[in-house]
mmCIF file of C-alpha atoms and ligand atoms in Angstrom:
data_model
loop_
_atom_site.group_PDB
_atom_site.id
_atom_site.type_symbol
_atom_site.label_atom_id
_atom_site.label_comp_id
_atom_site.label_asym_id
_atom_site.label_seq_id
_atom_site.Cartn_x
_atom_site.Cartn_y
_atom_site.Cartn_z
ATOM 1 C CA UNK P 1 -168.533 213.604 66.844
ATOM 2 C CA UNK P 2 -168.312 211.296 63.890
ATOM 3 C CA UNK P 3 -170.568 214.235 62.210
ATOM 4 C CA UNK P 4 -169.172 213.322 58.284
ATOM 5 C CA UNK P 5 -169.823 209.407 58.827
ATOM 6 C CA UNK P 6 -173.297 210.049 60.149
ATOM 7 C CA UNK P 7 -173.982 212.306 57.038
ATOM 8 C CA UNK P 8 -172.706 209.104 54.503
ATOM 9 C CA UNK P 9 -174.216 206.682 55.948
ATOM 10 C CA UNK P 10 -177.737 208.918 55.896
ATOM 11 C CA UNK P 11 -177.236 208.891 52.418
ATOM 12 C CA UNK P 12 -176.424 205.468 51.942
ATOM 13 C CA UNK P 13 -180.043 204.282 53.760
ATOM 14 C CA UNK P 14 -181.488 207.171 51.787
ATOM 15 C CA UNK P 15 -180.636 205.777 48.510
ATOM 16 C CA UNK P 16 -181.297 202.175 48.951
ATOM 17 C CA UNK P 17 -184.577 203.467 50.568
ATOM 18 C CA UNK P 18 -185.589 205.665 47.176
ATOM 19 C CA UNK P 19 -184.105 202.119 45.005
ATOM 20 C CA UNK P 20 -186.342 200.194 46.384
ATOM 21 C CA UNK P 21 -189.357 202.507 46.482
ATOM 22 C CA UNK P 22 -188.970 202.923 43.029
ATOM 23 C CA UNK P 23 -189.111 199.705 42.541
ATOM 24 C CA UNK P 24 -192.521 199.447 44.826
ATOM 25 C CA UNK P 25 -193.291 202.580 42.187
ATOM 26 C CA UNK P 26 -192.932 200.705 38.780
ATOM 27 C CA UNK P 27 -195.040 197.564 40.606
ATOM 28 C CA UNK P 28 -197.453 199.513 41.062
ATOM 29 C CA UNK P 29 -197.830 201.041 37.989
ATOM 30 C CA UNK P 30 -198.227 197.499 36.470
ATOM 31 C CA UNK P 31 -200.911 196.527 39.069
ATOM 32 C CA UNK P 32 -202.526 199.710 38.041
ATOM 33 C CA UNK P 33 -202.623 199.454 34.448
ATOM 34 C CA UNK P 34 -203.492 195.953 35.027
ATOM 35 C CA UNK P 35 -206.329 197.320 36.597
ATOM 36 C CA UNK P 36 -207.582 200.000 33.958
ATOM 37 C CA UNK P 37 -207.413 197.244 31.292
ATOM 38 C CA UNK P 38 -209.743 195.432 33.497
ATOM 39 C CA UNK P 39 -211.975 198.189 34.533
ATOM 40 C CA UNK P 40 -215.068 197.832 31.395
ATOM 41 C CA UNK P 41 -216.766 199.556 30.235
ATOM 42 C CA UNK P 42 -215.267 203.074 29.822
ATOM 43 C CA UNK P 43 -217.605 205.089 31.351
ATOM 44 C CA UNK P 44 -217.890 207.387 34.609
ATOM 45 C CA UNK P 45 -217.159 205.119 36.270
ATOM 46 C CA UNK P 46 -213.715 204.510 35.186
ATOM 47 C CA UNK P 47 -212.974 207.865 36.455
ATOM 48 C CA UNK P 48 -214.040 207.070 39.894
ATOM 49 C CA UNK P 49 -212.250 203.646 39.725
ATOM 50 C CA UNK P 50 -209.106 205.667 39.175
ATOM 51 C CA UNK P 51 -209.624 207.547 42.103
ATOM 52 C CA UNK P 52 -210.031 204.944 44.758
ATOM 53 C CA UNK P 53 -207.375 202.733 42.494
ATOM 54 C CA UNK P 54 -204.530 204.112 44.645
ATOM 55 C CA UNK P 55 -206.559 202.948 48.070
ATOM 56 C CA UNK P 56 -206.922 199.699 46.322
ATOM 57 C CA UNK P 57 -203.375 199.561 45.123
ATOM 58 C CA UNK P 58 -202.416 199.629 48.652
ATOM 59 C CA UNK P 59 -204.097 196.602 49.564
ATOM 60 C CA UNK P 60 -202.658 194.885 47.369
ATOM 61 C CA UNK P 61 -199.346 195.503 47.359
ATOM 62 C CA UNK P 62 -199.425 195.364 51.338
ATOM 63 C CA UNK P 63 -199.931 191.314 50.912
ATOM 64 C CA UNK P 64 -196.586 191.653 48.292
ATOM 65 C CA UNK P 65 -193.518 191.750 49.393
ATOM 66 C CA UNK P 66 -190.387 193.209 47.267
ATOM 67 C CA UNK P 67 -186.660 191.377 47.673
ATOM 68 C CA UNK P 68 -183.735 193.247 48.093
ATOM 69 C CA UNK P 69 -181.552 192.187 44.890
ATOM 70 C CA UNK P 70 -177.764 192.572 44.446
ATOM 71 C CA UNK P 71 -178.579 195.071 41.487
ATOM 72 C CA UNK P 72 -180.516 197.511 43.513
ATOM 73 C CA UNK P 73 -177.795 197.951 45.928
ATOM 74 C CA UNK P 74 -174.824 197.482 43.524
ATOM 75 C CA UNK P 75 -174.808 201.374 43.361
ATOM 76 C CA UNK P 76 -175.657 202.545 46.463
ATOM 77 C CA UNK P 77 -172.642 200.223 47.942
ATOM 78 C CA UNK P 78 -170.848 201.541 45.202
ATOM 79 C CA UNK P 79 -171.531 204.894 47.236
ATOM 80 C CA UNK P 80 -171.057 203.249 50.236
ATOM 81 C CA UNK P 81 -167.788 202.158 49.633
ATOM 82 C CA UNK P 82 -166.562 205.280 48.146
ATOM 83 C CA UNK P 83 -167.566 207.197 51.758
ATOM 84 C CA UNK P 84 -166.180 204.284 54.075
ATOM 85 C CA UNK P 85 -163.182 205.450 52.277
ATOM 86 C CA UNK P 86 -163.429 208.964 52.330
ATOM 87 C CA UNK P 87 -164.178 208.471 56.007
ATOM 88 C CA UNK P 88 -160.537 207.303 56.288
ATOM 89 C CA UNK P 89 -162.244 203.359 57.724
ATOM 90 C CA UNK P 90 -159.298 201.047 56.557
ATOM 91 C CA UNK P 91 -159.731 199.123 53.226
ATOM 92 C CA UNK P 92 -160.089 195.975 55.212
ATOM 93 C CA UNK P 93 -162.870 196.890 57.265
ATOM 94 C CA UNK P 94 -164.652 198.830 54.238
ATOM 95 C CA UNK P 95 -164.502 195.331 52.757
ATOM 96 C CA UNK P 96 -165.910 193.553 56.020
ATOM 97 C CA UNK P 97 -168.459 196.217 56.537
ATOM 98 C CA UNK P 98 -169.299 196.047 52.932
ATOM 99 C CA UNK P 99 -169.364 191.928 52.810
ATOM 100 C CA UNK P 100 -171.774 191.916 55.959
ATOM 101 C CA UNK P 101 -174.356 194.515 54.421
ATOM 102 C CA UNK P 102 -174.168 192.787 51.812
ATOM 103 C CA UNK P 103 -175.346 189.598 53.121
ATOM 104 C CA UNK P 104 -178.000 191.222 55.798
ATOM 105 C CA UNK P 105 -179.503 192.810 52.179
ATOM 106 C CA UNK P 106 -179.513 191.218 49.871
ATOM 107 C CA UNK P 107 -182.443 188.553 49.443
ATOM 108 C CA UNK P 108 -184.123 190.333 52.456
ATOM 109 C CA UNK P 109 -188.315 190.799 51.698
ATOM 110 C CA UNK P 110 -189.398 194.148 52.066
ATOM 111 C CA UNK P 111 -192.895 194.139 53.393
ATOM 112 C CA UNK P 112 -194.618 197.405 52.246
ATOM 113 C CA UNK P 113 -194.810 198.695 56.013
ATOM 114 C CA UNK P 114 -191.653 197.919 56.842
ATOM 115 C CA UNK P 115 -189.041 200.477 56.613
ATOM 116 C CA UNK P 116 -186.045 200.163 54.063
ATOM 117 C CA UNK P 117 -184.136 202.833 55.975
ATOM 118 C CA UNK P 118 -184.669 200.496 58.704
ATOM 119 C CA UNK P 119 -183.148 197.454 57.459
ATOM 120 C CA UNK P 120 -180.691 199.440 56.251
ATOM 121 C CA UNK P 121 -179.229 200.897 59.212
ATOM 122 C CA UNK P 122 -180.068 197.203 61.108
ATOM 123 C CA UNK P 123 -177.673 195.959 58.109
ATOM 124 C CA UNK P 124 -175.076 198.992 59.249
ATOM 125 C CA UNK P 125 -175.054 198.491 62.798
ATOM 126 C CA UNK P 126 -174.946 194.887 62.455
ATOM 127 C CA UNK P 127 -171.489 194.822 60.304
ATOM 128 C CA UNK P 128 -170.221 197.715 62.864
ATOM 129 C CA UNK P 129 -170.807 195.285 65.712
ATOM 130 C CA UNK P 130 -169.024 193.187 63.678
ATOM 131 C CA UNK P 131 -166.079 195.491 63.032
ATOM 132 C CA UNK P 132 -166.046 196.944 66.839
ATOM 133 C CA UNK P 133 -166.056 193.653 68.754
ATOM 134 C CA UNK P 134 -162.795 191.732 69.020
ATOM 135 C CA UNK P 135 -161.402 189.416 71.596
ATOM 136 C CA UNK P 136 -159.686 191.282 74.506
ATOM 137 C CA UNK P 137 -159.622 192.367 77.595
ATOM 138 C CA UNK P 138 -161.461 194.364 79.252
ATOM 139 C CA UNK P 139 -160.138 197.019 81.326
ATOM 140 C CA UNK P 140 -161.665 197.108 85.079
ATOM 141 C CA UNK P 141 -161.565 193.509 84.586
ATOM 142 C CA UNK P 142 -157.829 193.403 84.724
ATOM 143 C CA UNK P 143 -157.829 196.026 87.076
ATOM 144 C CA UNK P 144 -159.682 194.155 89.370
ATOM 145 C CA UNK P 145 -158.497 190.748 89.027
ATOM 146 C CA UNK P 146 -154.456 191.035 88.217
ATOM 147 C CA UNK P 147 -152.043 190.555 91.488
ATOM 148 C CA UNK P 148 -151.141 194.369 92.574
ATOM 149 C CA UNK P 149 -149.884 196.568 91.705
ATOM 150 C CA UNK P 150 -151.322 196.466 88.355
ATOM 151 C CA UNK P 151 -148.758 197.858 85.744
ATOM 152 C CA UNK P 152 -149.959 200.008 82.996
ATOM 153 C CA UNK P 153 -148.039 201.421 80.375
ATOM 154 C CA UNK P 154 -149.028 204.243 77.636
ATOM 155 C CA UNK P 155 -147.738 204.414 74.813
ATOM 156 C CA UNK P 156 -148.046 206.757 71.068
ATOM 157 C CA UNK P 157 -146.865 209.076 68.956
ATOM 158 C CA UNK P 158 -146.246 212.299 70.249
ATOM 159 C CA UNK P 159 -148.979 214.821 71.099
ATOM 160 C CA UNK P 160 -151.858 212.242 71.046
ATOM 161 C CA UNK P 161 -152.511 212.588 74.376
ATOM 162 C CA UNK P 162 -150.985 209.826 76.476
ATOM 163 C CA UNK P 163 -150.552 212.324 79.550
ATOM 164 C CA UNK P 164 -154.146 213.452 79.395
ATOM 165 C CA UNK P 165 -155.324 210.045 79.379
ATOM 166 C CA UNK P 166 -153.201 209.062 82.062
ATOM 167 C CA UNK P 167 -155.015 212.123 84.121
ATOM 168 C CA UNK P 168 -157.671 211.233 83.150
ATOM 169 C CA UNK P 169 -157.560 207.742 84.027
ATOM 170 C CA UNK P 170 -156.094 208.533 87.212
ATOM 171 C CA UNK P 171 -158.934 209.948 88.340
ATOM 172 C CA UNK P 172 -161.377 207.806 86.965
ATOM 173 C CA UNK P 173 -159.431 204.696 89.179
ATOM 174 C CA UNK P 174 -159.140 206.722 92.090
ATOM 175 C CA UNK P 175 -162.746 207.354 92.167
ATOM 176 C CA UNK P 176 -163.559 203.781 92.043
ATOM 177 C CA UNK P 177 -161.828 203.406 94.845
ATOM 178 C CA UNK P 178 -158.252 202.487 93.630
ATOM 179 C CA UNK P 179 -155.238 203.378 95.165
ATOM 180 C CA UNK P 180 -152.672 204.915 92.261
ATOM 181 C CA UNK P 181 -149.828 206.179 91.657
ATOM 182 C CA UNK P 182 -148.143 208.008 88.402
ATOM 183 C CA UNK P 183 -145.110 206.846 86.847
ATOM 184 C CA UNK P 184 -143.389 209.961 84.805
ATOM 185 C CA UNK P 185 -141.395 208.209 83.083
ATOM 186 C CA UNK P 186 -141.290 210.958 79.964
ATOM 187 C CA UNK P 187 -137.748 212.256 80.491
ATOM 188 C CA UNK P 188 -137.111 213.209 77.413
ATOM 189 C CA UNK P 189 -140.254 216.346 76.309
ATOM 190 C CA UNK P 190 -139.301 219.478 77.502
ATOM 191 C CA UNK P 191 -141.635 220.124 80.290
ATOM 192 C CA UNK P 192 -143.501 216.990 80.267
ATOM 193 C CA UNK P 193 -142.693 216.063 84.049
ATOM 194 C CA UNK P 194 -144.233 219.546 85.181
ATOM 195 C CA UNK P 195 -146.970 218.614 83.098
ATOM 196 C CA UNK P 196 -147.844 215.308 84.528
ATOM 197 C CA UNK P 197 -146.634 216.605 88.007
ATOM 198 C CA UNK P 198 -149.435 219.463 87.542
ATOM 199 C CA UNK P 199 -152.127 216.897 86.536
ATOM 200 C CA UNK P 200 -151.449 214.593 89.782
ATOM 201 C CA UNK P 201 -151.212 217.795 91.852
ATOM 202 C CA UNK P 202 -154.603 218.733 91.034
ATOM 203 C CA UNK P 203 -155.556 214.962 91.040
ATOM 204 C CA UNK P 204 -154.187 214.258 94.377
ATOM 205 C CA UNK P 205 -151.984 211.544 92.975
ATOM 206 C CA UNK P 206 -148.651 210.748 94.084
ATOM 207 C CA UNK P 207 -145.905 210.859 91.043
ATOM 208 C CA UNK P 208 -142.465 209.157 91.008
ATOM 209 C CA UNK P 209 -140.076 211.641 89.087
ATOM 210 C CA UNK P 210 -136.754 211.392 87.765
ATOM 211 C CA UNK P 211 -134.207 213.836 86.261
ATOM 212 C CA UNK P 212 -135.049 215.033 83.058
ATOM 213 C CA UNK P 213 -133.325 212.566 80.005
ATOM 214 C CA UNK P 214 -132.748 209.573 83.243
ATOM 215 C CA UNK P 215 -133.802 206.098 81.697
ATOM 216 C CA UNK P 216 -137.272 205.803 81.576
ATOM 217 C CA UNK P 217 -137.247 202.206 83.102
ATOM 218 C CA UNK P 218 -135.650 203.037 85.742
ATOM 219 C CA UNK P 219 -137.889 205.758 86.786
ATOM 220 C CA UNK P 220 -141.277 203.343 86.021
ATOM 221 C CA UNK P 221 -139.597 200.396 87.976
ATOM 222 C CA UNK P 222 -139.397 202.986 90.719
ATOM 223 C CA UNK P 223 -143.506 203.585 90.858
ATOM 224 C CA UNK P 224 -143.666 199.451 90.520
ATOM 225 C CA UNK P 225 -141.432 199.094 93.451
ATOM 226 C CA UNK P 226 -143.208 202.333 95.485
ATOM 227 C CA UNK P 227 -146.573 201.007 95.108
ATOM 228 C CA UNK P 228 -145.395 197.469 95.933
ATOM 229 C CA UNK P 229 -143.837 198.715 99.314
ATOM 230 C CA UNK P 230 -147.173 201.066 99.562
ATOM 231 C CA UNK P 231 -149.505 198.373 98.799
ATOM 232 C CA UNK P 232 -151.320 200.398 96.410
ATOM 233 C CA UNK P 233 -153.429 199.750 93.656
ATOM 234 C CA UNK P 234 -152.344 200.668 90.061
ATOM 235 C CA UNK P 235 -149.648 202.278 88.171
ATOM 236 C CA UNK P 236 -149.775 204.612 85.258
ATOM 237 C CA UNK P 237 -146.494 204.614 83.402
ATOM 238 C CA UNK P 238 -146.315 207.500 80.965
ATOM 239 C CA UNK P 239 -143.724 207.961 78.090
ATOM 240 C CA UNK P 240 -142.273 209.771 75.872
ATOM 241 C CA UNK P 241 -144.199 210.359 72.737
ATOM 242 C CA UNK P 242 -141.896 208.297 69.402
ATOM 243 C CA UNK P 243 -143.101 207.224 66.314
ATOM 244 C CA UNK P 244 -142.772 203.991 64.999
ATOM 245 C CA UNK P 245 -139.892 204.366 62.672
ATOM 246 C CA UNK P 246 -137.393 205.237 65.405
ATOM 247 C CA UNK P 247 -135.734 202.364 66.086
ATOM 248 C CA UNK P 248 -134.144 203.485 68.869
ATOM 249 C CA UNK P 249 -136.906 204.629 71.291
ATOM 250 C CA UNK P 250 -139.026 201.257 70.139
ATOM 251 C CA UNK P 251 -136.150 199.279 71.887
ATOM 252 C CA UNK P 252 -136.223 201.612 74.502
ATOM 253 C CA UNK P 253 -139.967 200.670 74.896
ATOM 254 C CA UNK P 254 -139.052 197.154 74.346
ATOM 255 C CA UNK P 255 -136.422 197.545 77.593
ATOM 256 C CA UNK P 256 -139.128 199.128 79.467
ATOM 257 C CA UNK P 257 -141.320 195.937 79.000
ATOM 258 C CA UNK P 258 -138.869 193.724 79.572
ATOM 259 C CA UNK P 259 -137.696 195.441 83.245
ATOM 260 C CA UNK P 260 -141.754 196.184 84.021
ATOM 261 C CA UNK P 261 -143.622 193.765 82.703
ATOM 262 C CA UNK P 262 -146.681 195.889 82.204
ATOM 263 C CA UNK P 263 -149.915 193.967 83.257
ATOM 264 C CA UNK P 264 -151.461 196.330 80.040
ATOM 265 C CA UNK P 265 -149.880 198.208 77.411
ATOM 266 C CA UNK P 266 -151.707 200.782 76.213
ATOM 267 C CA UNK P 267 -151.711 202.623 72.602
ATOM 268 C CA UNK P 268 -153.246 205.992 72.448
ATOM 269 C CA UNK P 269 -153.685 207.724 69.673
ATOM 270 C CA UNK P 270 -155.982 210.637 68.410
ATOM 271 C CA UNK P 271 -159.443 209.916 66.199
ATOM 272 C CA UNK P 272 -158.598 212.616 64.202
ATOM 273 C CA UNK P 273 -155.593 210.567 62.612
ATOM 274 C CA UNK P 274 -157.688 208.373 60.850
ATOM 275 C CA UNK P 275 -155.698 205.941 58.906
ATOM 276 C CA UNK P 276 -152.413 206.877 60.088
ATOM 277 C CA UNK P 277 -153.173 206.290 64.134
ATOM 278 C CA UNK P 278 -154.614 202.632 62.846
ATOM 279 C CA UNK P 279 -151.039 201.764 61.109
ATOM 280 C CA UNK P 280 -149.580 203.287 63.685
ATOM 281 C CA UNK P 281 -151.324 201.297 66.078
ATOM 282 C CA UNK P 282 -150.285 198.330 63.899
ATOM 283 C CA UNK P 283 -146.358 198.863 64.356
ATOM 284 C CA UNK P 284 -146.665 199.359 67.922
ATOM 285 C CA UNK P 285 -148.493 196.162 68.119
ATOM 286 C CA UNK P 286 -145.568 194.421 66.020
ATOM 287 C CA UNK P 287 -143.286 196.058 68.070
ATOM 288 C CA UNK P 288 -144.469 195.953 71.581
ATOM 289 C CA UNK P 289 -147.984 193.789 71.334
ATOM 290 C CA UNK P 290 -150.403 196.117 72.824
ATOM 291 C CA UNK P 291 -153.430 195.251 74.548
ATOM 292 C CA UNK P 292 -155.526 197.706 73.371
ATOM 293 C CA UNK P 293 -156.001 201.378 72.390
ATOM 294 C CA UNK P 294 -157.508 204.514 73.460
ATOM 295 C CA UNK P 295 -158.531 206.873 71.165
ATOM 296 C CA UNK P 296 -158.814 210.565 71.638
ATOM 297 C CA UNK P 297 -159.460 213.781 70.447
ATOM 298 C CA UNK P 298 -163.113 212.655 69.830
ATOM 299 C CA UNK P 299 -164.919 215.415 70.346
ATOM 300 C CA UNK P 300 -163.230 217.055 66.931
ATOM 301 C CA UNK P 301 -163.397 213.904 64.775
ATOM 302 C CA UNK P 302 -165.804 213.986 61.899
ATOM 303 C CA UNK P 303 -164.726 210.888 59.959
ATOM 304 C CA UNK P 304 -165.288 208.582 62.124
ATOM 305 C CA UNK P 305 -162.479 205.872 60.204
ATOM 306 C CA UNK P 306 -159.989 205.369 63.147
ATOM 307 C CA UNK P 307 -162.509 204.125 65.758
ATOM 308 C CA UNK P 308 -164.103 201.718 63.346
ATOM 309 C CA UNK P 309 -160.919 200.577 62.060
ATOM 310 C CA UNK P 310 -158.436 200.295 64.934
ATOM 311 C CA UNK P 311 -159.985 197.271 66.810
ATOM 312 C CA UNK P 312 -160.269 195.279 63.829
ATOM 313 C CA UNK P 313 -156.591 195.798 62.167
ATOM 314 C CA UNK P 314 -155.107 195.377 65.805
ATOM 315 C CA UNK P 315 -157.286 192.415 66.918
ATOM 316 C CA UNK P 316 -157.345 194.484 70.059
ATOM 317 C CA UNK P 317 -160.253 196.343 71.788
ATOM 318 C CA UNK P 318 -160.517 200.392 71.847
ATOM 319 C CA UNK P 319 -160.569 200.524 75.529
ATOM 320 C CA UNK P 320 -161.754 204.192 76.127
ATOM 321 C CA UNK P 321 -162.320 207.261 74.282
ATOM 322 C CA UNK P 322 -160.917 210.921 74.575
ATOM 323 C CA UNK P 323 -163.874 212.819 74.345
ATOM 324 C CA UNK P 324 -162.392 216.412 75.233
ATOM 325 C CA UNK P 325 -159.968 218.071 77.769
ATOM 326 C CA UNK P 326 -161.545 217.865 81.235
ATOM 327 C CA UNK P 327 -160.596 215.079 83.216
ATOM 328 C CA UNK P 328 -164.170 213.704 82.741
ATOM 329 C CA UNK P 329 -164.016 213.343 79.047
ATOM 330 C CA UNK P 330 -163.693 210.148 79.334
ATOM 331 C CA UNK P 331 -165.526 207.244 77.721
ATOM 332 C CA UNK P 332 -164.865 203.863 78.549
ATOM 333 C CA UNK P 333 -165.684 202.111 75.032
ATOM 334 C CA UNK P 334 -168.365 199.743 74.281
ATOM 335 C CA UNK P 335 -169.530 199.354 70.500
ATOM 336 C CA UNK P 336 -172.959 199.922 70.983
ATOM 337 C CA UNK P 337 -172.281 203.763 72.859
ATOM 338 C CA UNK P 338 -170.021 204.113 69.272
ATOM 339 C CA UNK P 339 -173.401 203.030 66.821
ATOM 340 C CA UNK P 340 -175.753 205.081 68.677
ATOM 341 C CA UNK P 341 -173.952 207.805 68.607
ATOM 342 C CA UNK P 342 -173.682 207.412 64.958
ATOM 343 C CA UNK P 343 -177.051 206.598 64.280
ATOM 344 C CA UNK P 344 -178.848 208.736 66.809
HETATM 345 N N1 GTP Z 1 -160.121 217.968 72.334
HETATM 346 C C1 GTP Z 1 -159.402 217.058 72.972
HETATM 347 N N2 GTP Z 1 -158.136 217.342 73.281
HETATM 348 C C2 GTP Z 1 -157.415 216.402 73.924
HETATM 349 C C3 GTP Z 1 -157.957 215.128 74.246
HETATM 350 N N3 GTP Z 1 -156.979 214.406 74.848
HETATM 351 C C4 GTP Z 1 -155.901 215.199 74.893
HETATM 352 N N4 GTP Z 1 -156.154 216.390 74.350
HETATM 353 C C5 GTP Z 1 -155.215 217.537 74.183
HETATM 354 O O1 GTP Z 1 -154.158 217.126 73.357
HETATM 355 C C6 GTP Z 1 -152.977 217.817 73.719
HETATM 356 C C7 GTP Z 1 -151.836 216.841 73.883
HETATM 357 O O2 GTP Z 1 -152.116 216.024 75.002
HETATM 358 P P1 GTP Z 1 -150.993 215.295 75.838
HETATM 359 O O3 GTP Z 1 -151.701 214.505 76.872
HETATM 360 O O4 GTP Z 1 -149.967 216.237 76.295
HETATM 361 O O5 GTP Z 1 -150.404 214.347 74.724
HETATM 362 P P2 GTP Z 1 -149.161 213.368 74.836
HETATM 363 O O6 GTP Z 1 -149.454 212.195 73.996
HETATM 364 O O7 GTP Z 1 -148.840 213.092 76.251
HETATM 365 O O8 GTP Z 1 -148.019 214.266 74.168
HETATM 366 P P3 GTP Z 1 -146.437 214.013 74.216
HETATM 367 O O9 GTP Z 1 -146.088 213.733 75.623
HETATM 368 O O10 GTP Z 1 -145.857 215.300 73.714
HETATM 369 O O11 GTP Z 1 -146.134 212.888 73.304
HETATM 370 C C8 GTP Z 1 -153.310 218.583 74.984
HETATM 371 O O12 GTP Z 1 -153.540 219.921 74.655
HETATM 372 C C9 GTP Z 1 -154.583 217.925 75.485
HETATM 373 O O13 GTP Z 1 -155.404 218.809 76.208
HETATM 374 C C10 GTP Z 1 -159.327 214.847 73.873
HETATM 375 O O14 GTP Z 1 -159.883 213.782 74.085
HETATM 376 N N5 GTP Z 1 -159.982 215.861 73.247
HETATM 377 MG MG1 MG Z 2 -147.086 213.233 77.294
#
């Protein structure tokens, strides 16, 4: 996971790290030859002097400290920039994460014991945090709290995994102790309600079905009204998988707001999309203002750029992450799981 990120960043501590070392280096050297013009006469023991000089070097450079400037980092977040963007992180958030580790740096004394690696990556995780955390809501909080049933609706492009996650999720209620129950409200995928219907079987969730290409809304307001007579807990309304740009199935998930009135909407999307599953989380935000995202398809994402860009550009939490087929990849998302697992 995130395996290409980890690698830039590496390389981003390694070569502020060797900047400023060098620049420890070249003070040295003037403390040094400061001290052979002082060391009189030239005899033996000069010799010896320069022997111990690097012991005494040490001492007194451990009283100095060296400040981070702007021009020892102007290449190396040259560098940096250059990977946030190879890493597919949107432009905005390379410029956040860029502005912040900017700020941490620059101006900051390094004491000669003190690692620059580590106030590098302190400088890195700090302008994640920054990037990660938005305002939102969190899920078991609105699980717990909202009047029942509690409506939730997922939606994406196709084959991002809003079925899995709705498994997935499923289970993950119902072993908290929530009653749920499965809206299938993809009519329109060839096999999609034998998919879901499989997933519940195994699950032991109940699913409200429909014929295959029956409205949508009308099979979803079916679960709402099922679990309202059943008293039960939560429902998970899947759809069809539509991209952005099709007018015609974004009204359609406009009409299925308007007739649920989800409690949570719910945009999944895979990591491995990188830029596109953050614009794409954009439109569906314009067009249906989600509440947050999942992302999945973890497990095979390298670049990391999706889950450090979605929360910012939507101005709405990742809520969990895909983190492989089973029901139990899941991952409910909190920033500091996402920078450890980068940095570990
Ligand atoms: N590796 C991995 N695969 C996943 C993950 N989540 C889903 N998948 C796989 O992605 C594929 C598509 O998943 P679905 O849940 O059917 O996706 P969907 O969004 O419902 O697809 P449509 O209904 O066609 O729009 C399946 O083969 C899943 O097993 C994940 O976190 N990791
Ligand atoms: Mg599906």
């Amino acid at each position: 996971m995130f395996g290409k990120l980890k690698e830039k960043l590496t390389n981003f501590k390694k070569n502020v790290s060797s900047t400023i070392k060098e620049k420890l280096t070249k003070e040295e050297k003037i403390t040094k030859e400061e001290k052979i013009i002082e060391a009189e006469p030239p005899t033996q023991k000069v010799e010896e002097e320069k022997k111990s000089i690097g012991e005494k070097i040490k001492s007194l450079v451990v009283e100095r400290e060296v400040t981070i400037t702007e021009q020892d980092i102007k290449r190396p977040l040259e560098e940096l920039e250059f990977a946030l963007l190879e890493s597919d992180v949107a432009l905005v958030v390379v410029d956040e994460i860029l502005r912040s580790v900017k700020e941490d740096l620059i101006g900051r004394e390094r004491k000669l014991f003190t690692s620059t690696g580590d106030l590098v990556e302190d400088a890195l995780k700090n302008a994640m945090r920054k990037v990660l955390s938005v305002d939102g809501l969190d899920f078991d909080e609105i699980i717990r709290t909202s009047d029942k049933p509690v409506k939730v609706l997922f939606v994406g492009v196709n084959g991002t995994g809003k079925t899995t996650c709705i498994a997935k999720i499923g289970k993950r209620l119902k072993d908290l102790g929530y009653s749920v129950v499965i809206a299938s409200g993809d009519t329109y995928r060839a096999g999609a309600i034998e998919q879901i219907d499989v997933h519940a079987k195994r699950l032991g969730i109940k699913v409200i079905q429909h014929e295959k290409f029956s409205d949508p809304a009308a099979v979803i307001f079916d679960a709402v009204k099922y679990a309202e007579a059943r008293h039960i807990d939560v429902v998970l309304a899947d759809t069809a998988g539509r991209f952005h740009t099709n007018v015609n199935l974004m009204d359609q998930l406009k009409k299925i707001r308007r007739v649920i009135d989800p409690d949570l909407i719910i945009f999944v999307d895979e990591a491995t999309a990188g830029n596109d599953a953050v614009e794409r989380a954009k439109q569906f935000n314009e067009a249906v203002k989600i509440d947050g995202s999942i992302l999945t398809k973890t497990d095979a994402d390298s670049k990391g750029g999706a889950a450090l860009s979605i929360a910012h550009c939507t101005s709405k939490p990742i809520m969990f992450l895909g983190t492989g087929q089973e029901y139990t990849d899941l991952v409910k998302f909190d920033p500091e799981w996402l920078i450890k697992r980068i940095f570990e």
